[in-house]
PDB file of C-alpha atoms in Angstrom:
ATOM      1  CA  MET A  94     -94.090  61.585 -78.741  1.00  0.00           C
ATOM      2  CA  SER A  95     -92.766  60.325 -81.470  1.00  0.00           C
ATOM      3  CA  PRO A  96     -93.429  57.372 -83.950  1.00  0.00           C
ATOM      4  CA  LYS A  97     -92.230  53.790 -83.146  1.00  0.00           C
ATOM      5  CA  THR A  98     -89.605  52.756 -85.386  1.00  0.00           C
ATOM      6  CA  GLY A  99     -88.090  49.666 -86.426  1.00  0.00           C
ATOM      7  CA  ARG A 100     -89.883  46.476 -87.714  1.00  0.00           C
ATOM      8  CA  PRO A 101     -93.235  45.958 -87.159  1.00  0.00           C
ATOM      9  CA  LYS A 102     -94.476  42.628 -84.853  1.00  0.00           C
ATOM     10  CA  THR A 103     -95.258  39.613 -87.172  1.00  0.00           C
ATOM     11  CA  GLU A 104     -98.067  37.271 -85.722  1.00  0.00           C
ATOM     12  CA  LYS A 105     -95.766  34.774 -85.727  1.00  0.00           C
ATOM     13  CA  PRO A 106     -92.623  35.560 -84.563  1.00  0.00           C
ATOM     14  CA  LYS A 107     -89.057  33.444 -85.267  1.00  0.00           C
ATOM     15  CA  ASP A 108     -87.398  33.904 -82.041  1.00  0.00           C
ATOM     16  CA  ILE A 109     -86.388  30.124 -81.477  1.00  0.00           C
ATOM     17  CA  ARG A 110     -82.924  29.716 -82.915  1.00  0.00           C
ATOM     18  CA  PHE A 111     -81.506  25.889 -84.182  1.00  0.00           C
ATOM     19  CA  SER A 112     -78.204  24.827 -84.869  1.00  0.00           C
ATOM     20  CA  ILE A 113     -77.604  22.305 -87.120  1.00  0.00           C
ATOM     21  CA  ARG A 114     -74.696  20.166 -88.827  1.00  0.00           C
ATOM     22  CA  LEU A 115     -74.782  19.426 -92.516  1.00  0.00           C
ATOM     23  CA  ASP A 116     -72.037  17.303 -94.406  1.00  0.00           C
ATOM     24  CA  THR A 117     -70.605  19.157 -97.598  1.00  0.00           C
ATOM     25  CA  GLU A 118     -73.205  17.226 -99.996  1.00  0.00           C
ATOM     26  CA  THR A 119     -76.403  18.806 -98.278  1.00  0.00           C
ATOM     27  CA  ASP A 120     -75.082  22.105 -97.630  1.00  0.00           C
ATOM     28  CA  ILE A 121     -75.153  22.122-101.354  1.00  0.00           C
ATOM     29  CA  LYS A 122     -78.550  20.710-102.059  1.00  0.00           C
ATOM     30  CA  LEU A 123     -79.178  23.371 -99.436  1.00  0.00           C
ATOM     31  CA  ASN A 124     -77.901  26.232-100.949  1.00  0.00           C
ATOM     32  CA  GLU A 125     -78.934  25.187-104.573  1.00  0.00           C
ATOM     33  CA  TYR A 126     -82.736  24.758-103.426  1.00  0.00           C
ATOM     34  CA  CYS A 127     -82.667  27.931-101.675  1.00  0.00           C
ATOM     35  CA  ALA A 128     -81.223  29.213-104.976  1.00  0.00           C
ATOM     36  CA  LYS A 129     -83.623  28.143-107.355  1.00  0.00           C
ATOM     37  CA  ASN A 130     -86.690  28.486-104.969  1.00  0.00           C
ATOM     38  CA  ASN A 131     -85.263  32.089-104.230  1.00  0.00           C
ATOM     39  CA  ILE A 132     -85.995  31.068-100.340  1.00  0.00           C
ATOM     40  CA  SER A 133     -84.108  31.595 -97.413  1.00  0.00           C
ATOM     41  CA  LYS A 134     -81.967  28.380 -95.647  1.00  0.00           C
ATOM     42  CA  GLY A 135     -84.400  28.861 -92.711  1.00  0.00           C
ATOM     43  CA  GLU A 136     -87.553  28.671 -95.222  1.00  0.00           C
ATOM     44  CA  ALA A 137     -86.564  25.603 -96.363  1.00  0.00           C
ATOM     45  CA  ILE A 138     -85.993  23.827 -93.102  1.00  0.00           C
ATOM     46  CA  ARG A 139     -89.075  25.056 -92.177  1.00  0.00           C
ATOM     47  CA  LYS A 140     -91.082  24.077 -95.157  1.00  0.00           C
ATOM     48  CA  GLY A 141     -89.183  20.420 -94.877  1.00  0.00           C
ATOM     49  CA  ILE A 142     -90.602  20.384 -91.401  1.00  0.00           C
ATOM     50  CA  ASN A 143     -93.785  20.471 -92.436  1.00  0.00           C
ATOM     51  CA  LEU A 144     -93.607  17.982 -95.175  1.00  0.00           C
ATOM     52  CA  LEU A 145     -92.023  15.388 -92.805  1.00  0.00           C
ATOM     53  CA  LEU A 146     -95.362  16.289 -90.537  1.00  0.00           C
ATOM     54  CA  SER A 147     -98.148  15.962 -93.128  1.00  0.00           C
ATOM     55  CA  GLU A 148     -96.889  12.728 -94.307  1.00  0.00           C
ATOM     56  CA  LYS A 149     -98.883  11.186 -91.766  1.00  0.00           C
TER      57      LYS A 149
END
């Protein structure tokens, strides 16, 4: 029996894909934020959703 290869399973897999359309200005702002904070676009969007939900 050979050992398993590949990435280890995560506690919260990100298996839902979502597609959005952005205007150029918003895309530039998102790219600048991601570069400054060294995060992916997906992580930035997840942070934004959590910020919106915590405003209650």
